Short mmCIF file of C-alpha atoms in Angstrom, two decimals:
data_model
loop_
_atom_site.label_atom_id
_atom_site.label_comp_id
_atom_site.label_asym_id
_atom_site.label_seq_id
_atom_site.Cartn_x
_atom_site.Cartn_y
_atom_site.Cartn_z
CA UNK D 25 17.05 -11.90 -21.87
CA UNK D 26 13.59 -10.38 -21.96
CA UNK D 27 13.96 -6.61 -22.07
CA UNK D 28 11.17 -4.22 -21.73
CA UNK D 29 10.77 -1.28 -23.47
CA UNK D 30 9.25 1.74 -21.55
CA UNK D 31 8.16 4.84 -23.50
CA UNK D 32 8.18 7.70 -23.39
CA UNK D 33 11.31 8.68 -20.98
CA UNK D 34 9.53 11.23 -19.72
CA UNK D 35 6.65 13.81 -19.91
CA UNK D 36 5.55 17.06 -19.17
CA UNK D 37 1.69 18.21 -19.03
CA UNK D 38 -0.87 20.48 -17.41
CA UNK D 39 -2.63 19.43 -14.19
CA UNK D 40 -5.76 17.80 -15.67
CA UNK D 41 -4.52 16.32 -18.50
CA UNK D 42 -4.45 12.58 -19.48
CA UNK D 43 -1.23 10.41 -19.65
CA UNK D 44 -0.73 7.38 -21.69
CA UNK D 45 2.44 5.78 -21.29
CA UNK D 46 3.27 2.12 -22.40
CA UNK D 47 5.45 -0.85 -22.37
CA UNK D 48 6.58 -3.36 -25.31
CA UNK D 49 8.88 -6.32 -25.33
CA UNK D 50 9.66 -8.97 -27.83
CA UNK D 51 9.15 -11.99 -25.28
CA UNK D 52 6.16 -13.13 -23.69
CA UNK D 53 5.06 -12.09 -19.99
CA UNK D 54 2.71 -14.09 -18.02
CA UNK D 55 1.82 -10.93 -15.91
CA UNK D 56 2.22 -7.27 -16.62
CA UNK D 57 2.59 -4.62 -13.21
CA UNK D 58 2.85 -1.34 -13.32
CA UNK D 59 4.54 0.74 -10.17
CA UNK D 60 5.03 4.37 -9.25
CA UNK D 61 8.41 5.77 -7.29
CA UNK D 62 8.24 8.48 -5.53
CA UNK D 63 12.51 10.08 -4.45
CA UNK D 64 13.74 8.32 -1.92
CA UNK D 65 11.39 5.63 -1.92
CA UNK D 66 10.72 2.17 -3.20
CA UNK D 67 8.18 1.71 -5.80
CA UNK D 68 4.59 1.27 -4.87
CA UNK D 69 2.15 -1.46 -6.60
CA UNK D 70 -0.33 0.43 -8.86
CA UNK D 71 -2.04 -2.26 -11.25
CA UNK D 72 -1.49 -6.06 -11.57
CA UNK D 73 -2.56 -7.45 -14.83
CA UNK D 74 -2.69 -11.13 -15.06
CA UNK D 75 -4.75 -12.48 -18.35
CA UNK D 76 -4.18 -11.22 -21.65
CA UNK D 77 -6.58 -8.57 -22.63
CA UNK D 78 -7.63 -7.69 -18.86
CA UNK D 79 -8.28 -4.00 -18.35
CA UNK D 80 -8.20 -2.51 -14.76
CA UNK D 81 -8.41 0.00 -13.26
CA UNK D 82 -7.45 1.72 -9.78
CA UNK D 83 -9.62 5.07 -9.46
CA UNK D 84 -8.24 7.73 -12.23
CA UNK D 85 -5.91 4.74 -13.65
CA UNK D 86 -6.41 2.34 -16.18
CA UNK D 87 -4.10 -0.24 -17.39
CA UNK D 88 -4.64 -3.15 -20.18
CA UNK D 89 -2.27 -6.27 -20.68
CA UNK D 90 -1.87 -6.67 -24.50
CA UNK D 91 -3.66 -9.47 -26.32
CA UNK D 92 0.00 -10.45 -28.01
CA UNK D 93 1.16 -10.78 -23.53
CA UNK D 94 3.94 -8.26 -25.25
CA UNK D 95 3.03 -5.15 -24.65
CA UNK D 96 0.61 -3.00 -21.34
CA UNK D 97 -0.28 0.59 -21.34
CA UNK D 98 -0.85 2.82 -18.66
CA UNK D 99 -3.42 5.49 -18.54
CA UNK D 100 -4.04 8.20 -15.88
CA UNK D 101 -7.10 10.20 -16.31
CA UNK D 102 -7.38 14.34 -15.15
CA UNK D 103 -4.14 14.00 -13.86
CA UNK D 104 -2.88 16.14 -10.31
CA UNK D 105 0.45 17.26 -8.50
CA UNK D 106 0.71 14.45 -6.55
CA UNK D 107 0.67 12.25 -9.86
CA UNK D 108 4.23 13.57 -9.96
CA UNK D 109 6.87 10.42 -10.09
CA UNK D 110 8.12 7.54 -12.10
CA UNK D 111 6.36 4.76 -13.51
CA UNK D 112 7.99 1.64 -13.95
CA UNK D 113 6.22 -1.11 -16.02
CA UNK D 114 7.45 -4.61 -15.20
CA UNK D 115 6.68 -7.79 -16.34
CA UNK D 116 6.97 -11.51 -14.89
CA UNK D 117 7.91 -14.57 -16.86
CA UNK D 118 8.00 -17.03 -14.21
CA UNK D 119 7.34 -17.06 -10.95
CA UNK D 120 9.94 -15.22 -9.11
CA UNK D 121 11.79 -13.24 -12.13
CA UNK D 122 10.35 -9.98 -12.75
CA UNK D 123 11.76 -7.55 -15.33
CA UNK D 124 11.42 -3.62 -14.75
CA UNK D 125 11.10 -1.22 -17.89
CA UNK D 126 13.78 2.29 -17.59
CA UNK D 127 10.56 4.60 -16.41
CA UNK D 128 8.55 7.25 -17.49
CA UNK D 129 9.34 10.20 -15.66
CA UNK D 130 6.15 12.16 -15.44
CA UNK D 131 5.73 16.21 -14.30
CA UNK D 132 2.76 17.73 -13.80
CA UNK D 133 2.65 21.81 -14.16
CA UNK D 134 -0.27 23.14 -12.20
CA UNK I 25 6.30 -2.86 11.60
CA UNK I 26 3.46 -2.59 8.49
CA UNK I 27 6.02 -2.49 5.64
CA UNK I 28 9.25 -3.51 4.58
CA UNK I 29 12.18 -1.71 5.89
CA UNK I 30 15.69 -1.31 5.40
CA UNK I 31 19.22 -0.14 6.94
CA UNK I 32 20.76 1.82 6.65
CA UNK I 33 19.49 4.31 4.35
CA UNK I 34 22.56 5.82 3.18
CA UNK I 35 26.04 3.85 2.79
CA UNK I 36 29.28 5.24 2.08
CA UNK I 37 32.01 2.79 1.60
CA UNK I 38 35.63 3.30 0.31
CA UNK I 39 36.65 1.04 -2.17
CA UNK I 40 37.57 -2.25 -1.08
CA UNK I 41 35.49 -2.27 2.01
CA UNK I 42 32.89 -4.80 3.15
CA UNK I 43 29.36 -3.80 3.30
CA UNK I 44 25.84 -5.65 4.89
CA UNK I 45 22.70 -4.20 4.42
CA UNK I 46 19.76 -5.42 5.93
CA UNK I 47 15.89 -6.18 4.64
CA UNK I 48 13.49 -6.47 7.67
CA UNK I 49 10.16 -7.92 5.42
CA UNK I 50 6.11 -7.80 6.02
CA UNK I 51 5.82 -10.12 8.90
CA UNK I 52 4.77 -13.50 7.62
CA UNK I 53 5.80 -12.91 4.24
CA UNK I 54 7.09 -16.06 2.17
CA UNK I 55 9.24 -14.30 -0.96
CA UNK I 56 11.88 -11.97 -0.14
CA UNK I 57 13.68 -9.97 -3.40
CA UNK I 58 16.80 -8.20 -3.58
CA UNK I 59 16.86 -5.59 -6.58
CA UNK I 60 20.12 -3.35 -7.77
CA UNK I 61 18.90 0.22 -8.91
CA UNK I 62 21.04 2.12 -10.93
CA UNK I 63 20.29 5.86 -11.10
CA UNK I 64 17.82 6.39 -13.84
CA UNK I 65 17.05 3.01 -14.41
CA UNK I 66 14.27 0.21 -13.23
CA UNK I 67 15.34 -2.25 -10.64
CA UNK I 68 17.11 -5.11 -11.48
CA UNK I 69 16.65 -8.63 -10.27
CA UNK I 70 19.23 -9.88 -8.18
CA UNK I 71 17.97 -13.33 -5.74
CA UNK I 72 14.79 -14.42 -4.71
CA UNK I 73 14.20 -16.75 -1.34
CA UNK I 74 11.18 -18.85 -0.24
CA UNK I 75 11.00 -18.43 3.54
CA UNK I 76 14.97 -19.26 4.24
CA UNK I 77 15.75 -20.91 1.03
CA UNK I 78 17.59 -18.92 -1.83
CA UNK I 79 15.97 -20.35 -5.12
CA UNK I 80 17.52 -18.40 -7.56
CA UNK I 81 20.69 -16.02 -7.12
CA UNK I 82 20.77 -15.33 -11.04
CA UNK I 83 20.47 -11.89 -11.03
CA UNK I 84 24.05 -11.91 -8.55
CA UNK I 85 26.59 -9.84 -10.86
CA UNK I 86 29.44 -11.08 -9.03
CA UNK I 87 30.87 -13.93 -6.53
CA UNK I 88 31.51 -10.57 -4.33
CA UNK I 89 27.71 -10.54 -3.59
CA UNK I 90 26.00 -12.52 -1.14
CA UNK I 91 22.49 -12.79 0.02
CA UNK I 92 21.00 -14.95 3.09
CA UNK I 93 17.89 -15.32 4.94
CA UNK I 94 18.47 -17.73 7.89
CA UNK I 95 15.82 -18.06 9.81
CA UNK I 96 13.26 -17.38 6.86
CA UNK I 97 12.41 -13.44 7.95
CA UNK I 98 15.08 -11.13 7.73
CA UNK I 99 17.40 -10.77 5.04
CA UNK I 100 20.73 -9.55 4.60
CA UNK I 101 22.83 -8.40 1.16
CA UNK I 102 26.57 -8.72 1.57
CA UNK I 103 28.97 -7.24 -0.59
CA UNK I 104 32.90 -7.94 -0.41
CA UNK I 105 35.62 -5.94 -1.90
CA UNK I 106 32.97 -2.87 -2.88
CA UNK I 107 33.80 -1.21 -6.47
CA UNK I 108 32.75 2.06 -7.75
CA UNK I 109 30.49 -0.14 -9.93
CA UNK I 110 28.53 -1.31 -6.82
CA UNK I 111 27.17 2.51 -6.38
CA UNK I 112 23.12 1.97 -6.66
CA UNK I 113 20.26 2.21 -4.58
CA UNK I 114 19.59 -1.60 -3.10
CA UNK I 115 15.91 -2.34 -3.35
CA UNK I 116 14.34 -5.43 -0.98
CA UNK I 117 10.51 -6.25 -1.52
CA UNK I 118 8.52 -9.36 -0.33
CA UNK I 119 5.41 -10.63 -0.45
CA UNK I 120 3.04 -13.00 0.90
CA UNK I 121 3.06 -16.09 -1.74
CA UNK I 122 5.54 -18.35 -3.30
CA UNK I 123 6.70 -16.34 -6.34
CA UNK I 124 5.06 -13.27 -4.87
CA UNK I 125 3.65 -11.00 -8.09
CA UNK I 126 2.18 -8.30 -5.80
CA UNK I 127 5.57 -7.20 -4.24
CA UNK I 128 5.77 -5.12 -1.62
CA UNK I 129 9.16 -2.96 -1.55
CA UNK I 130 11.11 -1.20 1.23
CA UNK I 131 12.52 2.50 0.65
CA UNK I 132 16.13 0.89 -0.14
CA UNK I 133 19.71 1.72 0.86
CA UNK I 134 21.45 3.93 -1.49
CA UNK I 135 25.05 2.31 -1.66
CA UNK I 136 27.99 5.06 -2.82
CA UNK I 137 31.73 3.48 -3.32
CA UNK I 138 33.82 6.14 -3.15
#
């Protein structure tokens, strides 16, 4: 099956630092998503990428779908507190399967 | 109510036991998904239906599970015979289109088999 892989694990930085976390798989996705989860919650829609090569962004975050439709990065720029969570990458292949990457558990010391 | 929501929030079931939990999705949303979570890990696919019609049950890791949406709005995940293996957090998420890539996800219903 089409397994994504989600690096790093997790991180640990100073409030106003950037992040740059990222997303590889060895099959093709026809669109890349990235979502944050707070506890307790479901995850939340960040970024949707749909073309290869689009970069978006969504105020201090930036995401780009890779020109190979393998691989997406996620940036976050002067990161706060309340960046705190995990990020999930997940990709679609067809219409209604999408594949989640493990997470990238991010903590940020202020 | 504006998002998705889902009951209960917490399940405890003994082994064996029968267990429903429901998915009340966006108003006038088309795609309803049902996810397994695993602690630590993303969600996992489990069925996907188009207004009342279950297009792909794929991601189902047993005949114990069972998902239906009969009137095309609310959803419910059945599982028979609950084992330990079931323990997760149960995500649902719809959204407005066929397919649906911009899903919109409800807090879940963390399932424990004791």
């Amino acid at each position: 099956g089409q397994q994504l892989n989600q690096s790093p694990q997790s991180m640990f930085i100073q409030e106003g630092e950037d992040v740059s976390m990222n997303c590889t798989s060895s099959s093709i996705f026809n669109t890349w998503l990235w979502y944050k989860q707070d506890p307790g919650e479901g995850p939340v829609l960040l970024i949707a990428l749909y073309k290869a090569g689009e970069l978006t962004s969504n105020g201090r975050l930036t995401a780009q779908f890779g020109i190979t439709r393998k691989d997406s990065f996620l940036n976050i720029s002067a990161s706060i507190p309340s960046d705190v969570g995990i990020y999930f990458c997940a990709g679609i292949y067809n219409n209604n399967d999408m594949r989640f990457g493990a997470g990238t558990r991010l903590t940020v010391k202020p | 109510g504006a998002g998705v929501s889902q009951s209960p929030r917490y399940k405890v079931a003994k082994r064996g036991q029968d267990v429903a939990l429901r998915c009340d999705p966006i108003s006038g949303h088309v795609s309803l998904f049902w996810y397994q979570q695993a602690l630590g890990q993303g969600p996992e696919f489990l069925t996907y239906f188009q207004n009342e019609a279950q297009l792909d049950k794929s991601g189902l890791p047993s005949d114990r599970f069972f998902a239906e949406r009969p009137e095309g709005s609310v959803s419910t995940l059945k599982i028979q015979r609950t084992q330990q293996e079931d323990s997760a957090v149960y995500l649902c998420a719809s959204s407005l289109l066929v397919g649906g890539h911009e899903q919109f996800f409800g807090p879940g219903t963390r399932l424990t088999v004791l």
